[in-house]
Amino acid sequence: MLITNIEISRYSYCSDTSRHSASVCLTLADRIVTLFCSLDLPGEANPVARAQAFVGDALRQMRRMPEFRAGKQELVVDEHLSLGVA
C-alpha cells in the first residue's frame, strides 16, 4: 500500500525524560492513519534525523497492524516524498 503523504505535528520535547513526542499522519490511497510516536533521543538531535526517526517509528507501528503483519499488504513510501521537519 502506497503512502502518498506524511505529516508530523504536535511535536513536543520533555527535557526531564529526554523524550520527543509527535503525531505522525500517514496518507494512503484508502485511509489516513494518525499515530502517536515518541523517541528517546538527545535534546539537540538534528531535526531531519528526528523526522526520519518519527517516520520510522510510525512505519514500525503500522507493520504491526494485522493486515500488514500477516503479509496481505505491504507498505511502500512514495519515493517523491520529502520529510517535513518536526
PDB file of C-alpha atoms in Angstrom, residues 11-73:
ATOM      1  CA  TYR A  11       5.796  17.981  18.387  1.00  0.00           C
ATOM      2  CA  SER A  12       6.979  18.310  21.976  1.00  0.00           C
ATOM      3  CA  TYR A  13      10.160  17.616  23.906  1.00  0.00           C
ATOM      4  CA  CYS A  14      10.441  16.800  27.609  1.00  0.00           C
ATOM      5  CA  SER A  15      13.893  17.698  28.938  1.00  0.00           C
ATOM      6  CA  ASP A  16      13.299  15.695  32.146  1.00  0.00           C
ATOM      7  CA  THR A  17      12.973  12.399  30.251  1.00  0.00           C
ATOM      8  CA  SER A  18      14.805  13.345  27.014  1.00  0.00           C
ATOM      9  CA  ARG A  19      11.731  12.172  25.130  1.00  0.00           C
ATOM     10  CA  HIS A  20      10.499  13.655  21.866  1.00  0.00           C
ATOM     11  CA  SER A  21       6.799  13.138  21.042  1.00  0.00           C
ATOM     12  CA  ALA A  22       4.729  13.890  17.952  1.00  0.00           C
ATOM     13  CA  SER A  23       1.750  12.760  15.911  1.00  0.00           C
ATOM     14  CA  VAL A  24       2.616  11.253  12.539  1.00  0.00           C
ATOM     15  CA  CYS A  25      -0.138  11.247   9.926  1.00  0.00           C
ATOM     16  CA  LEU A  26       0.230   8.798   7.031  1.00  0.00           C
ATOM     17  CA  THR A  27      -1.981   9.220   3.957  1.00  0.00           C
ATOM     18  CA  LEU A  28      -2.677   6.062   1.967  1.00  0.00           C
ATOM     19  CA  ALA A  29      -4.963   5.550  -1.021  1.00  0.00           C
ATOM     20  CA  ASP A  30      -7.926   4.372   1.053  1.00  0.00           C
ATOM     21  CA  ARG A  31      -7.268   5.789   4.531  1.00  0.00           C
ATOM     22  CA  ILE A  32      -5.492   8.313   6.690  1.00  0.00           C
ATOM     23  CA  VAL A  33      -3.782   6.962   9.801  1.00  0.00           C
ATOM     24  CA  THR A  34      -2.542   9.129  12.672  1.00  0.00           C
ATOM     25  CA  LEU A  35      -0.079   7.535  15.075  1.00  0.00           C
ATOM     26  CA  PHE A  36       1.394   8.821  18.335  1.00  0.00           C
ATOM     27  CA  CYS A  37       5.160   8.391  18.317  1.00  0.00           C
ATOM     28  CA  SER A  38       7.786   9.004  20.958  1.00  0.00           C
ATOM     29  CA  LEU A  39      11.554   8.826  20.699  1.00  0.00           C
ATOM     30  CA  ASP A  40      14.374   8.733  23.198  1.00  0.00           C
ATOM     31  CA  LEU A  41      16.941  10.978  21.524  1.00  0.00           C
ATOM     32  CA  PRO A  42      19.270  13.706  22.786  1.00  0.00           C
ATOM     33  CA  GLY A  43      17.572  17.102  23.014  1.00  0.00           C
ATOM     34  CA  GLU A  44      19.861  18.585  20.384  1.00  0.00           C
ATOM     35  CA  ALA A  45      19.062  15.882  17.808  1.00  0.00           C
ATOM     36  CA  ASN A  46      19.253  17.006  14.189  1.00  0.00           C
ATOM     37  CA  PRO A  47      15.712  17.965  13.013  1.00  0.00           C
ATOM     38  CA  VAL A  48      15.966  15.881   9.823  1.00  0.00           C
ATOM     39  CA  ALA A  49      17.226  12.832  11.711  1.00  0.00           C
ATOM     40  CA  ARG A  50      14.447  13.351  14.260  1.00  0.00           C
ATOM     41  CA  ALA A  51      11.811  13.495  11.491  1.00  0.00           C
ATOM     42  CA  GLN A  52      13.200  10.319   9.942  1.00  0.00           C
ATOM     43  CA  ALA A  53      13.080   8.610  13.349  1.00  0.00           C
ATOM     44  CA  PHE A  54       9.421   9.647  13.819  1.00  0.00           C
ATOM     45  CA  VAL A  55       8.524   8.236  10.410  1.00  0.00           C
ATOM     46  CA  GLY A  56      10.464   5.068  11.178  1.00  0.00           C
ATOM     47  CA  ASP A  57       8.519   4.613  14.419  1.00  0.00           C
ATOM     48  CA  ALA A  58       5.196   5.224  12.627  1.00  0.00           C
ATOM     49  CA  LEU A  59       6.073   2.622   9.976  1.00  0.00           C
ATOM     50  CA  ARG A  60       7.079   0.170  12.711  1.00  0.00           C
ATOM     51  CA  GLN A  61       3.672   0.635  14.334  1.00  0.00           C
ATOM     52  CA  MET A  62       1.871   0.218  11.003  1.00  0.00           C
ATOM     53  CA  ARG A  63       3.738  -3.008  10.228  1.00  0.00           C
ATOM     54  CA  ARG A  64       2.414  -4.463  13.491  1.00  0.00           C
ATOM     55  CA  MET A  65      -1.194  -3.988  12.363  1.00  0.00           C
ATOM     56  CA  PRO A  66      -2.846  -7.273  11.305  1.00  0.00           C
ATOM     57  CA  GLU A  67      -3.247  -6.510   7.599  1.00  0.00           C
ATOM     58  CA  PHE A  68       0.450  -5.701   7.246  1.00  0.00           C
ATOM     59  CA  ARG A  69       1.845  -8.161   9.790  1.00  0.00           C
ATOM     60  CA  ALA A  70       0.105 -11.065   8.033  1.00  0.00           C
ATOM     61  CA  GLY A  71       1.747 -10.071   4.733  1.00  0.00           C
ATOM     62  CA  LYS A  72      -1.572  -9.383   2.978  1.00  0.00           C
ATOM     63  CA  GLN A  73      -0.416  -5.868   2.189  1.00  0.00           C
TER      64      GLN A  73
END
